[in-house]
mmCIF file of C-alpha atoms in Angstrom:
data_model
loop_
_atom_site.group_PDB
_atom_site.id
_atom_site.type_symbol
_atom_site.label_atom_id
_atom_site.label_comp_id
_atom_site.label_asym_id
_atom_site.label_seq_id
_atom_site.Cartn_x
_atom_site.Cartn_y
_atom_site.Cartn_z
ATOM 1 C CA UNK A 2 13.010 -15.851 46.532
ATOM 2 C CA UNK A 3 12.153 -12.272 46.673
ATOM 3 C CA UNK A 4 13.378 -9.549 44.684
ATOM 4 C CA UNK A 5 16.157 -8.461 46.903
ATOM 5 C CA UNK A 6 17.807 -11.748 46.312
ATOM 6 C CA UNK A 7 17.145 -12.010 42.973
ATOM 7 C CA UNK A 8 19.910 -11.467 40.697
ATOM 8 C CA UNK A 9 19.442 -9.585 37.556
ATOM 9 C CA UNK A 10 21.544 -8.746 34.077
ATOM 10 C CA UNK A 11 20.784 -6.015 32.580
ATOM 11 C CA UNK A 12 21.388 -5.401 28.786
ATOM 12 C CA UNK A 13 20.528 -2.050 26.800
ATOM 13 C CA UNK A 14 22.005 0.565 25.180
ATOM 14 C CA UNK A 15 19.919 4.040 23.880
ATOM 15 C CA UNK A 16 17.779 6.304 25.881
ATOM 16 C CA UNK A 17 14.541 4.154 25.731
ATOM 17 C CA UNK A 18 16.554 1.228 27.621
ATOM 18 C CA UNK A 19 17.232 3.891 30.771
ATOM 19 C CA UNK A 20 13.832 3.901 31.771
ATOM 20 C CA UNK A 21 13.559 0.301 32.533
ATOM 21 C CA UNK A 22 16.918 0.135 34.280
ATOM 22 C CA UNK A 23 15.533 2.942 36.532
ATOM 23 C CA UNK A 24 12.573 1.351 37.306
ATOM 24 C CA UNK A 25 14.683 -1.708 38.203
ATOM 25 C CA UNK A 26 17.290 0.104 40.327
ATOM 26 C CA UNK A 27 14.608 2.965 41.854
ATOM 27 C CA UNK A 28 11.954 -0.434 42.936
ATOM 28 C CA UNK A 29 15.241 -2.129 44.752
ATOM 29 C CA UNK A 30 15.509 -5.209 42.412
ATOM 30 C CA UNK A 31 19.060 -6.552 42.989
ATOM 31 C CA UNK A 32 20.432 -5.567 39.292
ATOM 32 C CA UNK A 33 23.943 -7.373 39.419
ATOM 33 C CA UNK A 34 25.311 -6.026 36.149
ATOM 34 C CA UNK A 35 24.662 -4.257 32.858
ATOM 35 C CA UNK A 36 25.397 -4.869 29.665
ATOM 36 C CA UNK A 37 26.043 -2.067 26.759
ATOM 37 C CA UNK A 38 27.710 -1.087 23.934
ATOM 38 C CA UNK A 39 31.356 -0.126 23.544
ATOM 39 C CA UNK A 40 31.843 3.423 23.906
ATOM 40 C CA UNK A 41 31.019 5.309 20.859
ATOM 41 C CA UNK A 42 33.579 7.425 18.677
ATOM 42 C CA UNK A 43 32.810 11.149 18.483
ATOM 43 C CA UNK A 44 34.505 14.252 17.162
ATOM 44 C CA UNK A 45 36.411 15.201 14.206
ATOM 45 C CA UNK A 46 38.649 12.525 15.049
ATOM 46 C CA UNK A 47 36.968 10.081 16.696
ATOM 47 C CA UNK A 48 39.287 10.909 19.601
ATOM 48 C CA UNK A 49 36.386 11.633 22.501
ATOM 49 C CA UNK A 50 34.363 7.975 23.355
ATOM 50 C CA UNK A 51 31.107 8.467 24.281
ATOM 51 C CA UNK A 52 29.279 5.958 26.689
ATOM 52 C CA UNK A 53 25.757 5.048 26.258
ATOM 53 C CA UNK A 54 22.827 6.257 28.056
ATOM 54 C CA UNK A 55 22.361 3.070 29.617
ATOM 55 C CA UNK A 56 26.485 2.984 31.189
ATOM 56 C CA UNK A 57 25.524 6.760 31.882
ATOM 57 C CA UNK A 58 23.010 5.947 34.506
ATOM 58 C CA UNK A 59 24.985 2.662 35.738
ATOM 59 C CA UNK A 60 27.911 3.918 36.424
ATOM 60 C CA UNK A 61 25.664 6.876 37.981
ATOM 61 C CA UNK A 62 24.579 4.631 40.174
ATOM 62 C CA UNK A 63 27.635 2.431 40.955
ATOM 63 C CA UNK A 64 26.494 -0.790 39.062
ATOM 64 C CA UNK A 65 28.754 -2.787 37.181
ATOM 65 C CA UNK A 66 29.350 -2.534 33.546
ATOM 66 C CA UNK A 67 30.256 -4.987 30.614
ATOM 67 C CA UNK A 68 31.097 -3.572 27.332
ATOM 68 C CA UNK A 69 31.570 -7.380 25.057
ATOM 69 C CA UNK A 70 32.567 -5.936 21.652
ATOM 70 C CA UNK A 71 31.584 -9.833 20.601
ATOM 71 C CA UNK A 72 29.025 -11.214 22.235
ATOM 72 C CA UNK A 73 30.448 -15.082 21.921
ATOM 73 C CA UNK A 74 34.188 -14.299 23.019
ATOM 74 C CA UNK A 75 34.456 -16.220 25.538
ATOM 75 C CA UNK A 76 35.947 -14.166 28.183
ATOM 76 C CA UNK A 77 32.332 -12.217 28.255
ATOM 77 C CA UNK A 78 30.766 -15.531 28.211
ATOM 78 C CA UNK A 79 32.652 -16.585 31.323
ATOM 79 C CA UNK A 80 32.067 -13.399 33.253
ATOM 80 C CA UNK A 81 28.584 -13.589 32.539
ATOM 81 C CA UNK A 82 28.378 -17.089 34.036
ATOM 82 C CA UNK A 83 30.444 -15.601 37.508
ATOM 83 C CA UNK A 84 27.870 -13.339 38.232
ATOM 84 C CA UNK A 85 25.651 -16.425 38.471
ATOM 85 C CA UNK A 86 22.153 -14.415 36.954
ATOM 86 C CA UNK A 87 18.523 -15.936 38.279
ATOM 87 C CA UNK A 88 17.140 -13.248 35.117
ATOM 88 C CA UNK A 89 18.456 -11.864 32.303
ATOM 89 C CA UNK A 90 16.756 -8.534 31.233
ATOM 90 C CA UNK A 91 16.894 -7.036 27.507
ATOM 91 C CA UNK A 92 15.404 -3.587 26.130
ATOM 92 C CA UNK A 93 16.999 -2.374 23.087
ATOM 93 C CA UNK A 94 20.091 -4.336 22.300
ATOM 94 C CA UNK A 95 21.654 -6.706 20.314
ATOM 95 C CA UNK A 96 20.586 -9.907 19.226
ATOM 96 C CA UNK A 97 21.833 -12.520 21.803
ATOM 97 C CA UNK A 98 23.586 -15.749 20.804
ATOM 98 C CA UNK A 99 21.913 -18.809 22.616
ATOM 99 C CA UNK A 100 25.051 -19.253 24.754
ATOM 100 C CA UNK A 101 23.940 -15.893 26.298
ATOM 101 C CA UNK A 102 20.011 -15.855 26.636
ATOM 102 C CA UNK A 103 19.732 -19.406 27.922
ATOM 103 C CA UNK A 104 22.001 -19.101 30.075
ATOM 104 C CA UNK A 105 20.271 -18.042 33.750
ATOM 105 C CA UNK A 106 17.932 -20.691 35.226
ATOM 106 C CA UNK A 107 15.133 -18.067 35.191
ATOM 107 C CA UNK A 108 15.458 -17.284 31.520
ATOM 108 C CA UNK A 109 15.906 -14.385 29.839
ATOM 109 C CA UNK A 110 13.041 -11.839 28.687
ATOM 110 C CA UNK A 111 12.908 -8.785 26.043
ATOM 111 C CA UNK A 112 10.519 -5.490 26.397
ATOM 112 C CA UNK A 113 9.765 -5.211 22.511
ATOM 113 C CA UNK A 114 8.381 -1.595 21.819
ATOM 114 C CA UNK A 115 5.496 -2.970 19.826
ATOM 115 C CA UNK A 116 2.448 -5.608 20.063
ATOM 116 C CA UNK A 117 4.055 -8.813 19.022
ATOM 117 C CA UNK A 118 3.693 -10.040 16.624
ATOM 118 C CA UNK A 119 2.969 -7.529 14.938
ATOM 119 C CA UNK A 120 5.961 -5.398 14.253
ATOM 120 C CA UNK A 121 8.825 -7.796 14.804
ATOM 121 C CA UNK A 122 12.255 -5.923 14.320
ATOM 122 C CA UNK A 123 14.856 -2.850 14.696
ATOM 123 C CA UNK A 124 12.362 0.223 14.228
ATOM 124 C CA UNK A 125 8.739 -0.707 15.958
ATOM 125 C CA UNK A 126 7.895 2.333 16.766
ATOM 126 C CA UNK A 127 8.509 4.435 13.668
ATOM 127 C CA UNK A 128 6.572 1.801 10.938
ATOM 128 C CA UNK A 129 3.385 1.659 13.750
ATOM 129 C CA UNK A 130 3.081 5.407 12.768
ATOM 130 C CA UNK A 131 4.280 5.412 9.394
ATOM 131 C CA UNK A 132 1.506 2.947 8.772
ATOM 132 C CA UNK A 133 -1.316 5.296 10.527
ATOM 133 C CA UNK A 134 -2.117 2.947 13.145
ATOM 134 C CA UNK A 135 -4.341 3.833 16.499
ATOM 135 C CA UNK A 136 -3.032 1.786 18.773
ATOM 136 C CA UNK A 137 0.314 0.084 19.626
ATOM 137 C CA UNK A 138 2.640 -1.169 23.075
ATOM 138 C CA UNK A 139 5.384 -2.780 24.808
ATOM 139 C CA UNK A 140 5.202 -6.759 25.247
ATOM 140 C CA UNK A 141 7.448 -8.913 27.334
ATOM 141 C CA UNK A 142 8.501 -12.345 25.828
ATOM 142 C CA UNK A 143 10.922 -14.442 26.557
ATOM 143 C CA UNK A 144 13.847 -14.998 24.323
ATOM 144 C CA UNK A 145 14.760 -18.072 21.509
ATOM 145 C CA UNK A 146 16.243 -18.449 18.463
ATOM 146 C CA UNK A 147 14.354 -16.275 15.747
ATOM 147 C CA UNK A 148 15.045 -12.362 16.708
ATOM 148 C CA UNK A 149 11.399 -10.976 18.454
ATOM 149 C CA UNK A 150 9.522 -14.818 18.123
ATOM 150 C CA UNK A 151 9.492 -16.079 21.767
ATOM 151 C CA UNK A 152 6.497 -16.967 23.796
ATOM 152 C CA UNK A 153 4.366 -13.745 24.778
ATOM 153 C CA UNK A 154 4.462 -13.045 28.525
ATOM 154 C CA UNK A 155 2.467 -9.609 28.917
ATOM 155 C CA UNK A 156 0.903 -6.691 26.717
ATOM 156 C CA UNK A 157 0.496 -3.240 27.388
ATOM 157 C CA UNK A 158 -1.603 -1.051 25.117
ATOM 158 C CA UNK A 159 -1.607 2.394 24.311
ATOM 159 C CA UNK A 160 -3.385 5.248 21.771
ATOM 160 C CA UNK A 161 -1.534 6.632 19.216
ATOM 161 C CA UNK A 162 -3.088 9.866 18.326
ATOM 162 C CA UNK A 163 -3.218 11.362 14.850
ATOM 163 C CA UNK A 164 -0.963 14.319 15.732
ATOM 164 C CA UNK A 165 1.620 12.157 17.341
ATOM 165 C CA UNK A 166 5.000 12.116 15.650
ATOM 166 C CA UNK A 167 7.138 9.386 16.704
ATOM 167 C CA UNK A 168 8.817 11.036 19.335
ATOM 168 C CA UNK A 169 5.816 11.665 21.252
ATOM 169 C CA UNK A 170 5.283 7.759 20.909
ATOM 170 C CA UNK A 171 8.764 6.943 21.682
ATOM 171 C CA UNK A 172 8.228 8.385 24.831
ATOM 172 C CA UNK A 173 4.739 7.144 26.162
ATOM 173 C CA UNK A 174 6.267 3.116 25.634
ATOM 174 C CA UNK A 175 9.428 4.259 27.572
ATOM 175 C CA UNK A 176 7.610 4.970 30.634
ATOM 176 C CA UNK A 177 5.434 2.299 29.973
ATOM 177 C CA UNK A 178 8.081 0.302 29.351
ATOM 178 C CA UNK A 179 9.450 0.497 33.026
ATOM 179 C CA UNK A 180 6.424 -0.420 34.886
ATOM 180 C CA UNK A 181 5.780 -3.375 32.511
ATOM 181 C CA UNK A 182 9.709 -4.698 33.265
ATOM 182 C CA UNK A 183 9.379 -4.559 36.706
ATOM 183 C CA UNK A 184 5.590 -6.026 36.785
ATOM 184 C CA UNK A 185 7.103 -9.111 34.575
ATOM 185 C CA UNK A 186 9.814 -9.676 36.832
ATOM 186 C CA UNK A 187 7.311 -9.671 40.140
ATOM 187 C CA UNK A 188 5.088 -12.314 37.916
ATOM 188 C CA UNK A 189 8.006 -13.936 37.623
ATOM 189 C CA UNK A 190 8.842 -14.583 41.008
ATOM 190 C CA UNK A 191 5.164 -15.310 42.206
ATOM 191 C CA UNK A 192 5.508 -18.141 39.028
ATOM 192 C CA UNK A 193 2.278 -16.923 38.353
ATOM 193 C CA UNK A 194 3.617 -16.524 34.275
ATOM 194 C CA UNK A 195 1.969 -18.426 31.475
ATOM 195 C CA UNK A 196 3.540 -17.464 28.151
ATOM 196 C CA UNK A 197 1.844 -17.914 25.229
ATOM 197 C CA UNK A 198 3.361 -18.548 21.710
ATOM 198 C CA UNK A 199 3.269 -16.047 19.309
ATOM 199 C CA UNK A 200 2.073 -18.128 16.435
ATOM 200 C CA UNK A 201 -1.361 -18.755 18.847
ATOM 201 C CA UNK A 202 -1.951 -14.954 17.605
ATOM 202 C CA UNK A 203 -3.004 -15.568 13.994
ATOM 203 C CA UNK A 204 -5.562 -12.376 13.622
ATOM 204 C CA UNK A 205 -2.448 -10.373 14.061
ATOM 205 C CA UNK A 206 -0.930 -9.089 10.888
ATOM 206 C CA UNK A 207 3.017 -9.952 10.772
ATOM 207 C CA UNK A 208 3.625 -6.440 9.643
ATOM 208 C CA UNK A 209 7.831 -6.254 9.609
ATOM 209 C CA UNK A 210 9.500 -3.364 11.175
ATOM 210 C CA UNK A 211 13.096 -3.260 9.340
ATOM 211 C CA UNK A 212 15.851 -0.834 9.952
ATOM 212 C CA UNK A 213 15.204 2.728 8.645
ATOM 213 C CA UNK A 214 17.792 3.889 6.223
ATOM 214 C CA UNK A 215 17.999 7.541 4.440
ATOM 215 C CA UNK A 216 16.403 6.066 1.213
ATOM 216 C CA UNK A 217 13.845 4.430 3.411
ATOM 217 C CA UNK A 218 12.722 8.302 4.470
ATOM 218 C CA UNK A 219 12.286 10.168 0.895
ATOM 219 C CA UNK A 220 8.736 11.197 0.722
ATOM 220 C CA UNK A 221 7.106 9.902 -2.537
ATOM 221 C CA UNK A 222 4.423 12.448 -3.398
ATOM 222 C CA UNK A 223 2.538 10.280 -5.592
ATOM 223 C CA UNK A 224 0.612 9.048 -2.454
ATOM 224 C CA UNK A 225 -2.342 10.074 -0.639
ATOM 225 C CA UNK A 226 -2.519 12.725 1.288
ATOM 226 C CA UNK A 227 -3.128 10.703 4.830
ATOM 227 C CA UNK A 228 -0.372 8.479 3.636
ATOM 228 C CA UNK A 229 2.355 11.157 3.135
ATOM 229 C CA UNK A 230 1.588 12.965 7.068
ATOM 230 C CA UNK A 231 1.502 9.664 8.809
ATOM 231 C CA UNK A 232 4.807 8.900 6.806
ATOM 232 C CA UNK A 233 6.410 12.747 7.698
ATOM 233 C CA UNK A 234 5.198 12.466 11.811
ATOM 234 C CA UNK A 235 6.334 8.338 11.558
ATOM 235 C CA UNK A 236 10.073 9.877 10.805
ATOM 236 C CA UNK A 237 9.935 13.024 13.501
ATOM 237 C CA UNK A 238 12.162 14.686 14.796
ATOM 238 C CA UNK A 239 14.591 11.868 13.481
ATOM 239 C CA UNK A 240 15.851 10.913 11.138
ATOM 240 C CA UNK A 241 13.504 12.978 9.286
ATOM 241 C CA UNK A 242 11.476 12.692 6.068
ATOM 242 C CA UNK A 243 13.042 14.112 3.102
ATOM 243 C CA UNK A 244 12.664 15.470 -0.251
ATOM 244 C CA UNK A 245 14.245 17.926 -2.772
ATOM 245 C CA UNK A 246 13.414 20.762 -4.366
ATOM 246 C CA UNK A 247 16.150 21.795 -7.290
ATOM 247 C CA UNK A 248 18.301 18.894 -6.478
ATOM 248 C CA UNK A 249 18.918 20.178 -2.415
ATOM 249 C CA UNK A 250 17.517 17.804 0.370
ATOM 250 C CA UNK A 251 14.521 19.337 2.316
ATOM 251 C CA UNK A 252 13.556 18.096 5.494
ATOM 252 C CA UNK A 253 10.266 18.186 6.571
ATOM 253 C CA UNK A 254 9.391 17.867 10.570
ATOM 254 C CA UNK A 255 6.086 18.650 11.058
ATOM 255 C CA UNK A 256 2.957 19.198 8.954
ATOM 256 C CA UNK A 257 -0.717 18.954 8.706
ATOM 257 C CA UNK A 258 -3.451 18.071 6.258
ATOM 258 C CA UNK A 259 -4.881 19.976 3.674
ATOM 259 C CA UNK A 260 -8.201 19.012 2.619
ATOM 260 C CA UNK A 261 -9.255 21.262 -0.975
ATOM 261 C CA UNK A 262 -10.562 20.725 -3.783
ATOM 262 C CA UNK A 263 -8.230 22.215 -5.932
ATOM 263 C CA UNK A 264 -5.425 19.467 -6.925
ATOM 264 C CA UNK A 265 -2.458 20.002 -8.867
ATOM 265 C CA UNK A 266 0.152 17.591 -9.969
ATOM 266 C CA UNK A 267 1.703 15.536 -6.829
ATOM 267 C CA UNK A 268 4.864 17.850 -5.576
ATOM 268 C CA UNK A 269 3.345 20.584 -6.711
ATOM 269 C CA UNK A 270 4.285 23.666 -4.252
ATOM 270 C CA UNK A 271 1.969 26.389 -3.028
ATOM 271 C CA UNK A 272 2.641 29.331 -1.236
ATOM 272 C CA UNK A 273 1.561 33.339 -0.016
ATOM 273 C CA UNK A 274 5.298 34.046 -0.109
ATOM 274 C CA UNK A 275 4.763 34.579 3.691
ATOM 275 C CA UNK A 276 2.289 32.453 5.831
ATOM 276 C CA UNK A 277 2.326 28.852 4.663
ATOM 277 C CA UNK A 278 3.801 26.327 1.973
ATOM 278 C CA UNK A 279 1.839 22.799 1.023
ATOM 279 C CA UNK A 280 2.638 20.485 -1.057
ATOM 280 C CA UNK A 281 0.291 19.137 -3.500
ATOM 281 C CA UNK A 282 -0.817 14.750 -3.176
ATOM 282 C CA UNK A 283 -2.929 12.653 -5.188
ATOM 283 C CA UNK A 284 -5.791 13.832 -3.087
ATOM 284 C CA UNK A 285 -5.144 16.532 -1.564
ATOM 285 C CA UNK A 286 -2.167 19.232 -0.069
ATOM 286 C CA UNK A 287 0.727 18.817 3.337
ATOM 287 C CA UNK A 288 0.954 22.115 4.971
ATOM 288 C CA UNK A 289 4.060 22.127 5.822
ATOM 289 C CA UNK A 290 5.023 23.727 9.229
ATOM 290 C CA UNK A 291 8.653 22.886 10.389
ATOM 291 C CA UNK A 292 11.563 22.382 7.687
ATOM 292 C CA UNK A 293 15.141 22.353 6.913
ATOM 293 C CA UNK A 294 16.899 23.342 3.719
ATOM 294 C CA UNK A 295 19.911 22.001 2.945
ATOM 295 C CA UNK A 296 22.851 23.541 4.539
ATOM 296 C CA UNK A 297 20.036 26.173 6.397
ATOM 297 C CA UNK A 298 18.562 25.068 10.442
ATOM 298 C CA UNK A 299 15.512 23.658 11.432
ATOM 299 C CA UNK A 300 13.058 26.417 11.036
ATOM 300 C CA UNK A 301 9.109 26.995 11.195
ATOM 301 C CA UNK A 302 7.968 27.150 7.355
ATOM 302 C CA UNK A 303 6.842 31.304 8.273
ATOM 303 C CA UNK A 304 10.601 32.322 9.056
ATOM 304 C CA UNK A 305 12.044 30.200 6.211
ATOM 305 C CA UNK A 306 10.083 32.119 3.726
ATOM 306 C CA UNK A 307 10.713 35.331 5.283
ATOM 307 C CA UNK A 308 14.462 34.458 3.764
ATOM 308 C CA UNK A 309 13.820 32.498 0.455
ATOM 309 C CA UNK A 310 11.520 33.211 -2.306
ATOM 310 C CA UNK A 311 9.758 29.838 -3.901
ATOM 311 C CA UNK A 312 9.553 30.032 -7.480
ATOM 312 C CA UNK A 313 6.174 29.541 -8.755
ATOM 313 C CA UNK A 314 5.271 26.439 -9.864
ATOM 314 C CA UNK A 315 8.337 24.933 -8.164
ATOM 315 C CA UNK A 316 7.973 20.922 -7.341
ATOM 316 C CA UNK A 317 9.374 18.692 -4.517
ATOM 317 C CA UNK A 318 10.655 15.833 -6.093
#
C-alpha cells in the first residue's frame, strides 16, 4: 500500500493539531476525514459558534468533518466504521473510548507534545518549563487503555532554552510535530515500526503534567529565585502567572533574574519609580518586564510606572 491509498482519520482540535494535518494534506497522504470539537460558543450571548482551528483548515481544504459531541453515540461510531480507516491519527484531542482507537486494522497513534513517559497528560508543554528543564519533544505511540501509556513508536528531541517562555516552546514541537506524523506514518507503511513499551523506560522520571487551572498559576514568592522565572516563562503569554498586590490580580508575562546580594522579605517590591520593578525571593529578586494590572492592558513594566506610583515597601502577595 502506498500513501495515496492509504486511508487516514484525522482527530484534533487547537492550533498545535493544524500543523500535523498540514503536513498530512501538503505531503498528499489520503486524509479521509477529521475529527474535532463542536463549534465553540462566543459572544455576549453565546449566539456566534466558533469552529476550531483544526475544521478551519479542513473545511479550507475541502475535507470532511465530524463534530461527535459523544464520542460512544453510536451514530459517530457507525460513520467512523463507513469510512473504512487503514490509520487513525490523534494530536491534541480527547481521550478515545476503545470502540474508537481500535478500531482501523492499522491502529491508531497519538503525537504527545512531550518525551513519554515523562510528562503524561493535558499540559506537557507548560510543566517541562515550569520545572526548568533543558530538553523536551514530541513522541508517537500508539494508543490503549490508560490516557498517554501505549507502546513508544518514535522520539524527537529538542533544547529548551532558559529564555524560552512556553510559547516559544509551543511552537518549535508544532513544527516538529508535523514532520514526526508524517515520518511515523511512512514507517508505518514500510512495517519497518517496532514499538517499545513505555514501562521498558525506567530512568525516566514519571513527572505528571495535569491540567493548569487559575490557582495552579499564583506565584508563591517564598521560592527561589530560578524557581519563580521558570514558573512565570512556564505560564507565558497564557494563561499567565499571577499575583496581587493590595488585593488586585497582577499578571506577570515576562521577567528576568536578579542576582544581589541585598535580600528582603519574599514579595518584597523594588522600584526607581521609572525604569524597573523586582520582586524580592528567598535568594534573590524577578525583574519584572511585561505586566498587567487588574482592569489595566498588558504593558512593559517602564510605561506602567510612568502611570502608577508603587508605594514603598509595597508586597506581592
Amino acid at each position: 500500500m502506498n500513501k495515496e491509498d492509504l486511508r487516514i482519520i484525522y482527530m484534533g482540535t487547537p492550533d498545535f493539531a493544524v500543523e500535523s494535518l498540514r503536513a498530512l494534506v501538503e505531503g498528499g497522504y489520503n486524509v479521509v476525514a477529521v475529527v474535532t470539537m463542536p463549534d465553540k460558543p462566543m459572544g455576549r450571548h453565546g449566539s456566534v459558534l466558533q469552529p476550531s482551528p483544526v475544521k478551519q483548515y479542513a473545511v479550507e481544504h475541502g475535507l470532511k468533518v465530524l463534530q461527535p459531541e459523544k464520542l460512544k453515540d453510536p451514530a459517530f461510531v457507525e460513520e467512523l466504521r463507513s469510512l473504512r480507516a487503514d490509520l487513525q491519527i490523534v494530536v491534541a484531542f480527547r481521550m478515545l473510548p476503545e470502540i474508537v482507537w481500535s478500531m482501523p486494522p492499522l491502529g491508531t497513534f497519538n503525537a504527545h507534545a512531550s518525551l513519554l513517559p515523562k510528562y503524561r497528560g493535558a499540559a506537557p508543554i507548560n510543566w517541562a518549563v515550569i520545572n526548568g528543564d533543558t530538553e523536551t519533544g514530541i513522541t508517537t505511540f500508539f494508543l490503549k487503555h490508560e490516557i498517554d501509556t501505549g507502546d513508544i513508536i518514535q522520539q524527537v528531541r529538542i533544547p529548551i532554552n532558559d529564555t524560552d517562555n512556553v510559547e516559544v516552546v509551543h511552537d518549535k514541537l508544532m513544527e516538529l510535530s508535523g514532520r514526526l506524523v508524517t515520518e511515523t506514518v511512512d514507517n508505518i507503511l514500510a512495517g519497518t515500526v517496532k514499538s517499545i513499551p513505555q514501562d521498558q523506560f525506567k530512568e525516566v522520571p514519571l513527572t505528571p503534567a495535569p491540567k493548569i487551572f487559575r490557582d495552579t498559576c499564583r506565584i508563591n514568592w517564598e521560592q527561589p529565585m530560578k524557581k519563580i522565572y521558570d514558573f512565570i516563562r512556564g505560564l507565558s503569554p497564557y494563561p499567565a502567572a499571577w499575583t496581587t498586590l493590595d488585593g488586585k490580580a497582577v499578571k506577570i508575562y515576562m521577567a528576568e533574574k536578579y542576582a544581589s546580594s541585598t535580600l528582603k522579605p519574599a514579595g518584597t517590591l523594588d522600584t526607581d519609580g521609572k525604569t524597573f520593578l523586582r520582586v524580592a525571593t528567598t535568594d534573590g529578586w524577578i525583574n519584572i518586564k511585561i505586566l498587567q494590572f487588574e482592569g489595566k492592558k498588558r504593558m512593559p513594566v517602564t510605561d506602567l510606572l510612568r502611570g502608577i506610583k508603587i508605594a514603598e515597601n509595597a508586597f506581592f502577595v
